[in-house]
Coordinates of C-alpha atoms and ligand atoms in Angstrom, one line a residue:
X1464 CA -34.1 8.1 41.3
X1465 CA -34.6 5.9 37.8
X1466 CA -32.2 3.6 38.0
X1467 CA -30.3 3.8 34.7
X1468 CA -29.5 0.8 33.5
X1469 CA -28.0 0.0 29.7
X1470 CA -29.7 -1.6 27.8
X1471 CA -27.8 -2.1 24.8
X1472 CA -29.3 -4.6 22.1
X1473 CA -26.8 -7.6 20.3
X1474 CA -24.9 -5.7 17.4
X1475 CA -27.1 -6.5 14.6
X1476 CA -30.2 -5.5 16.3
X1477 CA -28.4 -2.6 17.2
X1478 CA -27.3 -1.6 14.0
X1479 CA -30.8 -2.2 12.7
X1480 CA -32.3 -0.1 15.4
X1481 CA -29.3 3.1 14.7
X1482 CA -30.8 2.5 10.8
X1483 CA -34.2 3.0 11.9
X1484 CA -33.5 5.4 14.6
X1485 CA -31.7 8.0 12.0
X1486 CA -35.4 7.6 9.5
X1487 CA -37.5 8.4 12.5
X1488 CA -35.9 11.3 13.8
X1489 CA -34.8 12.6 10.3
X1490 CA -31.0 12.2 10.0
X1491 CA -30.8 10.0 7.1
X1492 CA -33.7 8.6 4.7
X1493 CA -33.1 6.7 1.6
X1494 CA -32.6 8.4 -1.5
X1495 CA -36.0 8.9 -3.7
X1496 CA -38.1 6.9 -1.5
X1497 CA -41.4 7.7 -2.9
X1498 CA -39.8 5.8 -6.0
X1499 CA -38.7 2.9 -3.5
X1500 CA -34.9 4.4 -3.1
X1501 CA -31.9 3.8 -4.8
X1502 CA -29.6 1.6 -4.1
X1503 CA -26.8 2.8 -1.8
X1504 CA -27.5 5.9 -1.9
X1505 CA -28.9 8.3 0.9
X1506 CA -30.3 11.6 2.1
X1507 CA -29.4 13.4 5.1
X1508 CA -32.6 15.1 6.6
X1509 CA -33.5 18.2 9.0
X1510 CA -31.3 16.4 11.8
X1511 CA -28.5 14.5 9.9
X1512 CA -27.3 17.6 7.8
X1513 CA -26.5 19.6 11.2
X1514 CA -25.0 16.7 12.4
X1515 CA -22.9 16.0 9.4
X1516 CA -22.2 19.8 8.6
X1517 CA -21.2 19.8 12.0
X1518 CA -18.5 17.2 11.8
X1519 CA -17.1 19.0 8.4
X1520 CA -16.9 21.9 10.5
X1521 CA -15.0 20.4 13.3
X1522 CA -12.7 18.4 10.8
X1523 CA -11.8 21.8 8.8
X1524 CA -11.5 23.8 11.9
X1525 CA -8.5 21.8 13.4
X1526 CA -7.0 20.9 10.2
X1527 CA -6.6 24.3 9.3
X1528 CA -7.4 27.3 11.9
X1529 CA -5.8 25.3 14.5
X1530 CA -3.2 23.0 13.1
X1531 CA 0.0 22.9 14.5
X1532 CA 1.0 23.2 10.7
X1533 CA 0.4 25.6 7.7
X1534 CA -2.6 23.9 6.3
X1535 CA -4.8 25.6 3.6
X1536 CA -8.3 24.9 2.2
X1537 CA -9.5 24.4 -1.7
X1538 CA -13.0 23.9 -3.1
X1539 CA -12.1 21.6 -6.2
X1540 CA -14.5 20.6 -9.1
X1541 CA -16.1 17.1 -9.1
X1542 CA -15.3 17.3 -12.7
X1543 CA -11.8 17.3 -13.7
X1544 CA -10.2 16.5 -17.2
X1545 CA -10.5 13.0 -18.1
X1546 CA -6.2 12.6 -18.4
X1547 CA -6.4 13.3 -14.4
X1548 CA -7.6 9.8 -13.9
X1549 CA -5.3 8.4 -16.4
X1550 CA -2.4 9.8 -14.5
X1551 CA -4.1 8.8 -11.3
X1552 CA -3.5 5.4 -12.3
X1553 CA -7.7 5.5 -11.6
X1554 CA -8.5 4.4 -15.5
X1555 CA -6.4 1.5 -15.2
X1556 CA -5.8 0.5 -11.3
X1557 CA -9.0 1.4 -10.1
X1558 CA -10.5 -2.3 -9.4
X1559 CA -12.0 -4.6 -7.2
X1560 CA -11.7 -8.2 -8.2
X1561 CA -15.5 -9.7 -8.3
X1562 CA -17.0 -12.9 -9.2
X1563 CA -20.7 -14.0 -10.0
X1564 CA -23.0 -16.8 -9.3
X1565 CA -24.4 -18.0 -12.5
X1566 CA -27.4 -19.3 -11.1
X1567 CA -28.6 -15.7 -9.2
X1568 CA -27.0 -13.5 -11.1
X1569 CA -25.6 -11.5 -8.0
X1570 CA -22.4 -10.0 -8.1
X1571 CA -19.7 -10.1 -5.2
X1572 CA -16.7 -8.7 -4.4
X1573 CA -13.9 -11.5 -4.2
X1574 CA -12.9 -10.0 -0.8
X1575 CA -16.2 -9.6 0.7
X1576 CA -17.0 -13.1 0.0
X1577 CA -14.1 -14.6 1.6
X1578 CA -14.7 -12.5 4.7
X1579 CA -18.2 -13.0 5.0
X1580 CA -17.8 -17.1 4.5
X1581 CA -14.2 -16.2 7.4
X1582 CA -17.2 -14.1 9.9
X1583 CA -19.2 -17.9 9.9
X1584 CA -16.0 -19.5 10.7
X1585 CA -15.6 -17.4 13.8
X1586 CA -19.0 -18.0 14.4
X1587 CA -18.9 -21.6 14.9
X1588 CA -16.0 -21.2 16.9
X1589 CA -13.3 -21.8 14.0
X1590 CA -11.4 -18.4 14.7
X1591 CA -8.2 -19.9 13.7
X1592 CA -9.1 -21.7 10.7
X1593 CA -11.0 -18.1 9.6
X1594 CA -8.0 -16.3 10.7
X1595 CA -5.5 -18.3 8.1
X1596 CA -7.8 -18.3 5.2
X1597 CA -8.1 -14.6 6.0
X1598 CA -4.5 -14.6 5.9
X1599 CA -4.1 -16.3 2.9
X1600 CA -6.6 -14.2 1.0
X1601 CA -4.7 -10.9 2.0
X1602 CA -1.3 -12.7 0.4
X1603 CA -3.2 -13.6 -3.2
X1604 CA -4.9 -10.1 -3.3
X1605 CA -1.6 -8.8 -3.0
X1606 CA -0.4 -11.1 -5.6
X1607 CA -3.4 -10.1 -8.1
X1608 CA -3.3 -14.1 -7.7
X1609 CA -7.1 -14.8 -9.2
X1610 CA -6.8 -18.2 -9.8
X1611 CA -5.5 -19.0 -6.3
X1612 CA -8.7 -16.8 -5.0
X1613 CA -10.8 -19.0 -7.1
X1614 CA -9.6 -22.2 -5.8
X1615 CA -9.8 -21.0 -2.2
X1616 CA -13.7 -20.2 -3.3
X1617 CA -14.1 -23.7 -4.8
X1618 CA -12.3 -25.6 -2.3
X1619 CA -13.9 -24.1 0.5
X1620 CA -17.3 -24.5 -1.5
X1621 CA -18.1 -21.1 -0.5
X1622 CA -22.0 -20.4 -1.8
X1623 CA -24.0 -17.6 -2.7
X1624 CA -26.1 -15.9 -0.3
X1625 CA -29.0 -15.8 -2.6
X1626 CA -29.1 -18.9 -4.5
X1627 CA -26.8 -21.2 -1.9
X1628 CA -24.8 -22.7 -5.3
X1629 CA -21.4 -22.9 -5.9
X1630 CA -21.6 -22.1 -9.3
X1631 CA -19.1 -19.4 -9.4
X1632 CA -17.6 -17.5 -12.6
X1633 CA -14.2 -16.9 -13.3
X1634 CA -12.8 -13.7 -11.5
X1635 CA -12.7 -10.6 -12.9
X1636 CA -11.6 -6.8 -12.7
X1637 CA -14.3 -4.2 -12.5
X1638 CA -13.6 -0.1 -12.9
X1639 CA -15.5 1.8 -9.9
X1640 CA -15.1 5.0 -11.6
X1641 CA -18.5 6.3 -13.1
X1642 CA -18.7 8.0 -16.4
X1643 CA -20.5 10.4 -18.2
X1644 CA -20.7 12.6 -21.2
X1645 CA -20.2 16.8 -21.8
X1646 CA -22.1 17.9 -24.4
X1647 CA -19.1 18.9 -26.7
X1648 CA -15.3 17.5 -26.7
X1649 CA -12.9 17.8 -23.6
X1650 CA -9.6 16.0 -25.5
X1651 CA -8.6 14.8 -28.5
X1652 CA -9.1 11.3 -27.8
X1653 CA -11.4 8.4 -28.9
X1654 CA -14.4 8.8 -26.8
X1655 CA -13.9 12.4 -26.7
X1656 CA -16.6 13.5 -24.5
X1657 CA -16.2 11.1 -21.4
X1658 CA -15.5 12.3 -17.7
X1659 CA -15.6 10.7 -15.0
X1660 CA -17.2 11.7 -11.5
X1661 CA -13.9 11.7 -9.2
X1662 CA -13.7 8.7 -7.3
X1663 CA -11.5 10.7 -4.4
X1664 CA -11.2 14.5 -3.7
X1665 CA -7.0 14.6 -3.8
X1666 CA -6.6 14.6 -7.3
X1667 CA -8.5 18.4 -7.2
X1668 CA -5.9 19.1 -4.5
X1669 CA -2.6 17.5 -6.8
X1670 CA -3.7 19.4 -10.1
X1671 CA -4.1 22.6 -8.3
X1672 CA -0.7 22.1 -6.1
X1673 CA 1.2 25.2 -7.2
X1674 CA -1.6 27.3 -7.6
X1675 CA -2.4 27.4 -4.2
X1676 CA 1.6 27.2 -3.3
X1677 CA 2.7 29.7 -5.2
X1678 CA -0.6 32.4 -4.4
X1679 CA -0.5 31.4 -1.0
X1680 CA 4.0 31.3 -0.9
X1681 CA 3.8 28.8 0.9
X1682 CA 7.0 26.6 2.1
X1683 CA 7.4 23.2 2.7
X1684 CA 6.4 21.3 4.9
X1685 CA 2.3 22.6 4.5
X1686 CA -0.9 20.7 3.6
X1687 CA -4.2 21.5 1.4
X1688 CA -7.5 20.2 3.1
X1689 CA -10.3 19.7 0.9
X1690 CA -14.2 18.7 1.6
X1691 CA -16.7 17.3 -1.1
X1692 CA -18.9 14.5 -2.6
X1693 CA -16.7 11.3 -4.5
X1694 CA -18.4 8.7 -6.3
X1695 CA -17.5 4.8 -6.8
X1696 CA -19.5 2.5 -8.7
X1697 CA -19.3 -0.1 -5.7
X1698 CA -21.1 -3.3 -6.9
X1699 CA -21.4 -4.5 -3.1
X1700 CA -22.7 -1.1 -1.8
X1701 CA -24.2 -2.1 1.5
X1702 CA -24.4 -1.1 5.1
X1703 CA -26.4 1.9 5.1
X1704 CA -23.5 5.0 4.9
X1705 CA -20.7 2.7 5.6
X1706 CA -20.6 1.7 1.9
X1707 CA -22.1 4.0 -0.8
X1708 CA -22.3 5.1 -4.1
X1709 CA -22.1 9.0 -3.7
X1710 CA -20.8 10.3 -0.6
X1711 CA -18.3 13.1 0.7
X1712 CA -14.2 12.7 1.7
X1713 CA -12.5 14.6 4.1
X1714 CA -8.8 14.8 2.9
X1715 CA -5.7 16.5 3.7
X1716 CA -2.5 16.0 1.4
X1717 CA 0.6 17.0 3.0
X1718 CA 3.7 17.9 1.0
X1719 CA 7.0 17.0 2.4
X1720 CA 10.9 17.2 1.5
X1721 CA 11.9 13.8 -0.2
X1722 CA 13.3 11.5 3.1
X1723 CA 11.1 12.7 5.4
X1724 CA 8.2 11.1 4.3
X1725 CA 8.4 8.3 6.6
X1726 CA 8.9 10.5 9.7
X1727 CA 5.5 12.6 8.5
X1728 CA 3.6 9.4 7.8
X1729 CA 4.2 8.1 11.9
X1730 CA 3.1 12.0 12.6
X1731 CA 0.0 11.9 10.7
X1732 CA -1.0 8.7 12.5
X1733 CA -0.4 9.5 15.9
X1734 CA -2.1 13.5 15.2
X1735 CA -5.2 11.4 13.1
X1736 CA -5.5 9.7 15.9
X1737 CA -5.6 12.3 18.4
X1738 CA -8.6 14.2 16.9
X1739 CA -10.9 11.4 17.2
X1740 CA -9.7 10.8 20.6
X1741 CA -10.3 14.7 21.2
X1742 CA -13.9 14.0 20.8
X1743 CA -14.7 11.7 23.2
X1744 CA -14.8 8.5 21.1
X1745 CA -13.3 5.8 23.3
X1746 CA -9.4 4.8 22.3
X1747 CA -10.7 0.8 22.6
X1748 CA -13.2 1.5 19.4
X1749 CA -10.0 2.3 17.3
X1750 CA -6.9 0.4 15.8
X1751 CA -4.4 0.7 13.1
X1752 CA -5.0 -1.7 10.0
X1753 CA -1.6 -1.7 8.2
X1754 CA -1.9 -2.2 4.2
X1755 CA -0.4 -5.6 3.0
X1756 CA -1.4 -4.9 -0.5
X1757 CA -0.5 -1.1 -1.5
X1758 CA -2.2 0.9 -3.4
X1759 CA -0.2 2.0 -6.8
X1760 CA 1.1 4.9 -5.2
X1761 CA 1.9 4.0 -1.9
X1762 CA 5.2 3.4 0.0
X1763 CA 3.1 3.1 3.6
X1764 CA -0.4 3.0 4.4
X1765 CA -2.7 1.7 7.1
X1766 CA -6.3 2.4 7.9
X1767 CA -8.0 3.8 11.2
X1768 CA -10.2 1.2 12.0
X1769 CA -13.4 2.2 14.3
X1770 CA -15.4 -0.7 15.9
X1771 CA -18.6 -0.4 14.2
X1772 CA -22.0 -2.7 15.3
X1773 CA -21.0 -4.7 12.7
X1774 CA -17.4 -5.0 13.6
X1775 CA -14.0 -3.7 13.3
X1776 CA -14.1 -1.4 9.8
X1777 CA -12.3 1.2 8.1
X1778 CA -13.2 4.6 9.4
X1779 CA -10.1 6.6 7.7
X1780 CA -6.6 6.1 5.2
X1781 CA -3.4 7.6 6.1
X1782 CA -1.0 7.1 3.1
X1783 CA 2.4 7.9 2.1
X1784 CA 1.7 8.3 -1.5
X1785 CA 5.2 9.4 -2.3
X1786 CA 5.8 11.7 -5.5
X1787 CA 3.8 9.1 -7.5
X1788 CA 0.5 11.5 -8.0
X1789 CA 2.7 14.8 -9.2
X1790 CA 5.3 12.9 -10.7
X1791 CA 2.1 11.6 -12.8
X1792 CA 0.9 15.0 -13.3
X1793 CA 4.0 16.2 -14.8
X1794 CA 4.6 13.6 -17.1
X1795 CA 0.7 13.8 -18.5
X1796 CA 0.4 17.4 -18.8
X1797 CA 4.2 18.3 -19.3
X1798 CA 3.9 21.3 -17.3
X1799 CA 6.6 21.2 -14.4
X1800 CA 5.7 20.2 -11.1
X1801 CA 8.2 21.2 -9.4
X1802 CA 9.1 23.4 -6.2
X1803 CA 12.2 25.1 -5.3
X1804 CA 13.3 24.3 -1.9
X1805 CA 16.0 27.7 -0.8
X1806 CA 16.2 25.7 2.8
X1807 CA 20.0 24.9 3.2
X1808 CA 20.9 21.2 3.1
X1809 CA 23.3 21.2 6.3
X1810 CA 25.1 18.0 4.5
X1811 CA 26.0 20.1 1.8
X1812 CA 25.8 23.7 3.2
X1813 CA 23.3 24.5 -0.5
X1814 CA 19.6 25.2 -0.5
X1815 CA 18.0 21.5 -1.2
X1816 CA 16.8 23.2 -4.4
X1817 CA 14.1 22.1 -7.3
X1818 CA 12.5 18.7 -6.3
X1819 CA 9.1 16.9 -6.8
X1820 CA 7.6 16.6 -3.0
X1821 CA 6.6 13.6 -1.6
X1822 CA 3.1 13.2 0.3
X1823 CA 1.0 12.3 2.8
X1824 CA -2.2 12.1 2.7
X1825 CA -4.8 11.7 5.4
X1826 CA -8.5 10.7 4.1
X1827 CA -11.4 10.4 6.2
X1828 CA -15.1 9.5 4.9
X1829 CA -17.4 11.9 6.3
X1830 CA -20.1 9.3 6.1
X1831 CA -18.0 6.6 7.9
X1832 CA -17.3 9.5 10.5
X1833 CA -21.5 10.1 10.9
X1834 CA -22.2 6.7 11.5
X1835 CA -19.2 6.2 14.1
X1836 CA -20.5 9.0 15.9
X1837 CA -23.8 7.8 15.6
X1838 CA -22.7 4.5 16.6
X1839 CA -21.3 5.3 19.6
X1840 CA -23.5 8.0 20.9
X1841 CA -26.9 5.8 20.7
X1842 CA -27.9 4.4 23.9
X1843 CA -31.0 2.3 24.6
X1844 CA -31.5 2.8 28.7
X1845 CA -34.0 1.2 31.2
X1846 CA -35.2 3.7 33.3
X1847 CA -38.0 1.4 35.3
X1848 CA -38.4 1.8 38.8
X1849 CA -38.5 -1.2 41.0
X1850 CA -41.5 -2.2 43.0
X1851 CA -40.9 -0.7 46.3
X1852 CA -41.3 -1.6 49.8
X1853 CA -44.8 0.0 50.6
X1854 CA -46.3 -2.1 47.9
X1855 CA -46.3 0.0 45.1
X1856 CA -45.9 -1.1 41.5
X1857 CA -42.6 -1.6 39.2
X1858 CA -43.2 1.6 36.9
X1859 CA -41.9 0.7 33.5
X1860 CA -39.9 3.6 31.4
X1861 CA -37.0 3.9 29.3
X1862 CA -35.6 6.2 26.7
X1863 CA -33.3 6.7 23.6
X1864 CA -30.6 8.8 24.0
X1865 CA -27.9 9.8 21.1
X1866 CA -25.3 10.7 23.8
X1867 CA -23.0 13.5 21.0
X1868 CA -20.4 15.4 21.4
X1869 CA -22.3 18.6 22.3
X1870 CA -19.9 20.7 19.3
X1871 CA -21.6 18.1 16.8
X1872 CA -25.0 18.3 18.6
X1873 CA -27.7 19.3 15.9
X1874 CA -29.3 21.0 18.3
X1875 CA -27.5 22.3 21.6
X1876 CA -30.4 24.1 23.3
X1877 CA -34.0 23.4 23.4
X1878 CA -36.2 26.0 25.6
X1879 CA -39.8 24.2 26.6
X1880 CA -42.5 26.7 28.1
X1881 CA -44.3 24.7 30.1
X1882 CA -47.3 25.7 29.4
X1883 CA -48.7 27.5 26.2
X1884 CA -50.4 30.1 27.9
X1885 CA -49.3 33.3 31.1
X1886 CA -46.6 34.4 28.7
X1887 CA -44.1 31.6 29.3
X1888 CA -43.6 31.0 25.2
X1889 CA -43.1 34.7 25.5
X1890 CA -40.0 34.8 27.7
X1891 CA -38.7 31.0 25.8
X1892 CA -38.7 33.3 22.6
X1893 CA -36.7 35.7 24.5
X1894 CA -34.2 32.9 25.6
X1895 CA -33.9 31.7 22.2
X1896 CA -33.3 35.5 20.2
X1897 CA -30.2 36.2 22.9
X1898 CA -28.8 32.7 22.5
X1899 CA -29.8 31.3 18.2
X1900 CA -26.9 33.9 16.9
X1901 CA -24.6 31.9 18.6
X1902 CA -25.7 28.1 19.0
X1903 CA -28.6 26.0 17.2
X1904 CA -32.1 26.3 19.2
X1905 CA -35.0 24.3 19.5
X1906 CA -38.6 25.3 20.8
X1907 CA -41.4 22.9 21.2
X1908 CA -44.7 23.8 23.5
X1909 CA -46.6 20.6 21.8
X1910 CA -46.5 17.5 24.9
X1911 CA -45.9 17.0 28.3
X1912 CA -42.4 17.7 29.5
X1913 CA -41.6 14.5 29.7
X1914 CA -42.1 13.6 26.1
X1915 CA -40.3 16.6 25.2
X1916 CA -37.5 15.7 26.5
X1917 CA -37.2 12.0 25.6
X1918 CA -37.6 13.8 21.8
X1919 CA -34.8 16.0 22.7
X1920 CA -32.7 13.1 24.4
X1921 CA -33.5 11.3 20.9
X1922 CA -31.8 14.0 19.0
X1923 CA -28.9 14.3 20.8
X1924 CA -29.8 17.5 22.3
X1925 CA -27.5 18.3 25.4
X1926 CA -28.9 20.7 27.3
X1927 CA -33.5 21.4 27.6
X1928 CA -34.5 24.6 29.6
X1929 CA -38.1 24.8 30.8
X1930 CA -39.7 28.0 31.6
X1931 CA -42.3 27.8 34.4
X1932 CA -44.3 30.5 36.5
X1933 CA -41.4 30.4 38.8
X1934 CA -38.9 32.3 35.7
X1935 CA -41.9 35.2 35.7
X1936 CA -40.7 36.0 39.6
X1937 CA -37.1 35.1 39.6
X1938 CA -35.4 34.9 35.7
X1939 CA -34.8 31.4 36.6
X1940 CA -34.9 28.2 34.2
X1941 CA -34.3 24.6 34.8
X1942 CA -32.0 23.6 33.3
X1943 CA -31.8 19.3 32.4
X1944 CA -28.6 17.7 31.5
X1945 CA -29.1 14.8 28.7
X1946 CA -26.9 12.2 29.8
X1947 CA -27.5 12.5 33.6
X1948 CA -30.7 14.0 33.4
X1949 CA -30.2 16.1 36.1
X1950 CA -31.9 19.3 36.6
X1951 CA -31.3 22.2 38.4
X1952 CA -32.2 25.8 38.6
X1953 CA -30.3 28.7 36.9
X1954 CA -30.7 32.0 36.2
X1955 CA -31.8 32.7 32.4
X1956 CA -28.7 34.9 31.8
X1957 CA -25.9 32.1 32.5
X1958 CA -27.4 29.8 30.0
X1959 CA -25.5 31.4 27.0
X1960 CA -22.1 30.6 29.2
X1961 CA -23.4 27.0 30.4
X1962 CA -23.8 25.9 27.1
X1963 CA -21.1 27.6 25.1
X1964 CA -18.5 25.8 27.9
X1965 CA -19.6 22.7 26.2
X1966 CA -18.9 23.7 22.7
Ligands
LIG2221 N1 -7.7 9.5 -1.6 C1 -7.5 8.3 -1.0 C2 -8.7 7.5 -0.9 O1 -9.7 7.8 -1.5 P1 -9.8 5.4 0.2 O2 -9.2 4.5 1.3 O3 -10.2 4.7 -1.0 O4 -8.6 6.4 -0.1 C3 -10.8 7.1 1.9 O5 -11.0 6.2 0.8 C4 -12.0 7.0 2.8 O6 -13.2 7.3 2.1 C5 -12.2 5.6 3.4 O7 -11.4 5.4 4.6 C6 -13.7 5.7 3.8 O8 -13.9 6.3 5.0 C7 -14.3 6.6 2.7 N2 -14.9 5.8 1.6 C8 -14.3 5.1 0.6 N3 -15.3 4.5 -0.1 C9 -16.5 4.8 0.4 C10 -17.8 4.4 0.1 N4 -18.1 3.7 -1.0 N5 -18.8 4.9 0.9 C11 -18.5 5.7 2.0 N6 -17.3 6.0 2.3 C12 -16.2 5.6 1.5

């Protein structure tokens, strides 16, 4: 047997080979490439779109088929009217705090800075010096205290990556929301033709909340779940899909009786939770990051953190974002916002009666979500086999292997004739008619077997059939597990089962 040792490389390198990894095997490629990309943003290829539809599949699935609670979906516009975001609180809240170095002209987000110059700290073995400037810097963000962030830059004569000065402008506030212009008038305001491409999905869901509750007669306590692009203007867009300019939110916002909000918030954590736990993602790779510095409409929030290659980073929100949004809604539109609760109040024996609902939202980035899975499924393994005994030589060999969850395998089933010719391709495109209308398929005849399957271990691909002379006599495959890559002999009819039990 190969002895299977892991090989995995130091985080950097890793992250560097998962980046490189997704462009080979065509997950992800850089946006106009032929035109030398664009910044921060990205294209999911043949591979990454299964991948990524599959995770929006599983997402929408258990929030709403198989939630516990009555969940519903919407399909919102990316363009809503332009008094949305100025309800929001987006047009005027919607900042990051940046600074500048005069002498390279490169832009940084305050926080980033402080972080990155807190990460060299730890480096050098100064965790608790990085830990209370990190400290400190969460208490001034808080405070919207600039001049205090300022000083700490200056007095710690933090420089810029790029030029190594510490020739810093003032602070500033900088709008993520991107604009554009419809060709004729959408208000009567100065600038009358401005929208903006939504910077989050939950607005479409606030705007449309008693359409769908009063179509749908739904009672409180239920949610709307929504999937789609948002777009931020990040100055510091970095990290390949961790940090982008265009990418797509999973979000859920969950309407609750006033008081209870609290008790729904703890409920959503543990349940958020749960569901990346429910795919195999390891409990040690998460934690909960609570907010210091809430967002304009919270009264409780924390992140999901997932241990990324390059650390400990935000995978997904859960916020208690109180009445604020429809309170919002109300006042800028005056149309009422109200719903009429005829649940009896057992303190007073009446129905609780017309209230705004509170909310909590939970808000995962599908991009995030790809390159957590991706993260943690990619494997680099030694498979060399030791000199032995008799004299023989060490045989070098290893592999790549994207260990997936087989539900959000792109592929769950490649079938490999092993040989082009005595009607073996001709019984592998019998194998793959019965089983494509129900999972993804894959045929290759090109290569030796065992290039095929290092490809298919590559993809992710859980299960590889071969068809030899032996299925012409017996309607037998082998069939070769992807993470042990074990292989045994089964007949062609049980395939369907074997891999639908892993779905
Ligand atoms: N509706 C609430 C909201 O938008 P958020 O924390 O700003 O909250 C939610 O964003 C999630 O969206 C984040 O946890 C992250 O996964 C994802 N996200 C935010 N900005 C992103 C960006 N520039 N690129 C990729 N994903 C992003």
């Amino acid at each position: 047997m190969a002895k299977n040792k892991q090989k995995q490389p130091p985080t950097d390198n890793k992250f560097q080979a998962i980046i490189s990894h997704c462009k080979e095997y065509g997950f992800i490629f850089p946006s106009s490439e032929i035109y030398d990309g664009l910044q921060a943003v990205y294209d999911y290829g043949q591979m990454g779109s299964e991948l990524k539809k599959n995770i929006k599949d599983y997402w929408w699935k258990s929030m709403t088929q198989l939630a516990d609670e009555n969940i519903v979906g919407i399909d919102a516009a990316i363009f809503m009217h332009p008094t949305t975001w100025k309800a929001s609180g987006h047009v005027d809240n919607f900042n990051d705090p940046m600074i500048d170095n005069k002498d390279s002209k490169k832009r940084y987000r305050v926080d980033h800075l402080i972080e990155e110059y807190a990460a060299a700290l730890s480096a050098e073995g100064k965790e608790n010096e990085a830990a209370a400037l990190l400290a400190s810097m969460e208490t001034l963000l808080a405070k919207d205290d600039f001049t205090g962030l300022k000083k700490m830059i200056d007095d710690n004569k933090m420089q810029c990556a790029v030029s190594h000065t510490c020739n810093w402008t003032e602070i500033r506030q900088f709008n993520l929301m991107f604009s554009t212009e419809f060709g004729t008038a959408v208000s009567s305001e100065e600038g009358n033709n401005i929208v903006y491409l939504r910077p989050e999905t939950a607005q479409g869901i606030f705007v449309n909340f008693l359409n769908v509750q009063k179509t749908g007669r739904l009672k409180i306590p239920f949610g709307i779940a929504q999937i789609g692009k948002a777009f931020r203007n990040e100055i510091v867009a970095r990290q390949f899909v961790f940090r982008m300019r265009e990418f797509e939110q999973m979000e859920m916002q969950f309407f609750v009786r006033p008081g209870t909000q609290k008790e729904w918030y703890e409920k959503w954590k543990a349940k958020r939770m749960q569901w990346h736990e429910s795919l195999g993602m390891p409990a040690a790779k998460y934690r909960f990051h609570d907010h210091v510095k809430l967002a304009h409409y919270a009264d409780a929030a924390c992140d999901i953190e997932y241990e990324f290659p390059i650390g400990f980073k935000e995978l997904e929100g859960i916020h208690s974002r109180t009445d604020f949004d429809l309170q919002q809604h109300q006042q800028y539109s005056k149309k009422k916002m109200q719903y009429f609760d005829n649940d009896l109040n057992p303190e007073t024996g009446k129905p609780y009666g017309n209230y705004i609902p509170y909310v909590i939202e939970t808000s995962i980035g599908l991009d995030r979500m790809f390159l957590a899975v991706i993260s943690q499924a990619y494997e680099e393994q030694d498979l060399s086999l030791p000199a032995g005994e008799a004299g023989t030589e060490e045989k070098k060999d290893s592999r790549v292997v994207l260990k997936l969850p087989p539900v959000l395998a792109p592929i769950k089933l490649a079938v490999l004739p092993l040989t082009k010719k005595d009607g073996l391709p001709a019984i592998a495109e019998e194998i793959i008619q019965a089983c494509k209308p129900h999972f993804r398929c894959f045929y290759e005849e090109k290569d030796s077997i065992g290039k095929r399957y290092r490809r298919m271990d590559a993809l992710g691909t859980p299960y590889c059939v071969t068809v030899d002379h032996q299925t012409k006599e017996d309607q037998t495959v082998t069939i070769r597990h992807r993470d042990s890559m074990e292989q045994e002999r089964v007949p062609i009819d049980s395939l369907r089962e074997i891999v639908m039990a892993g779905l």
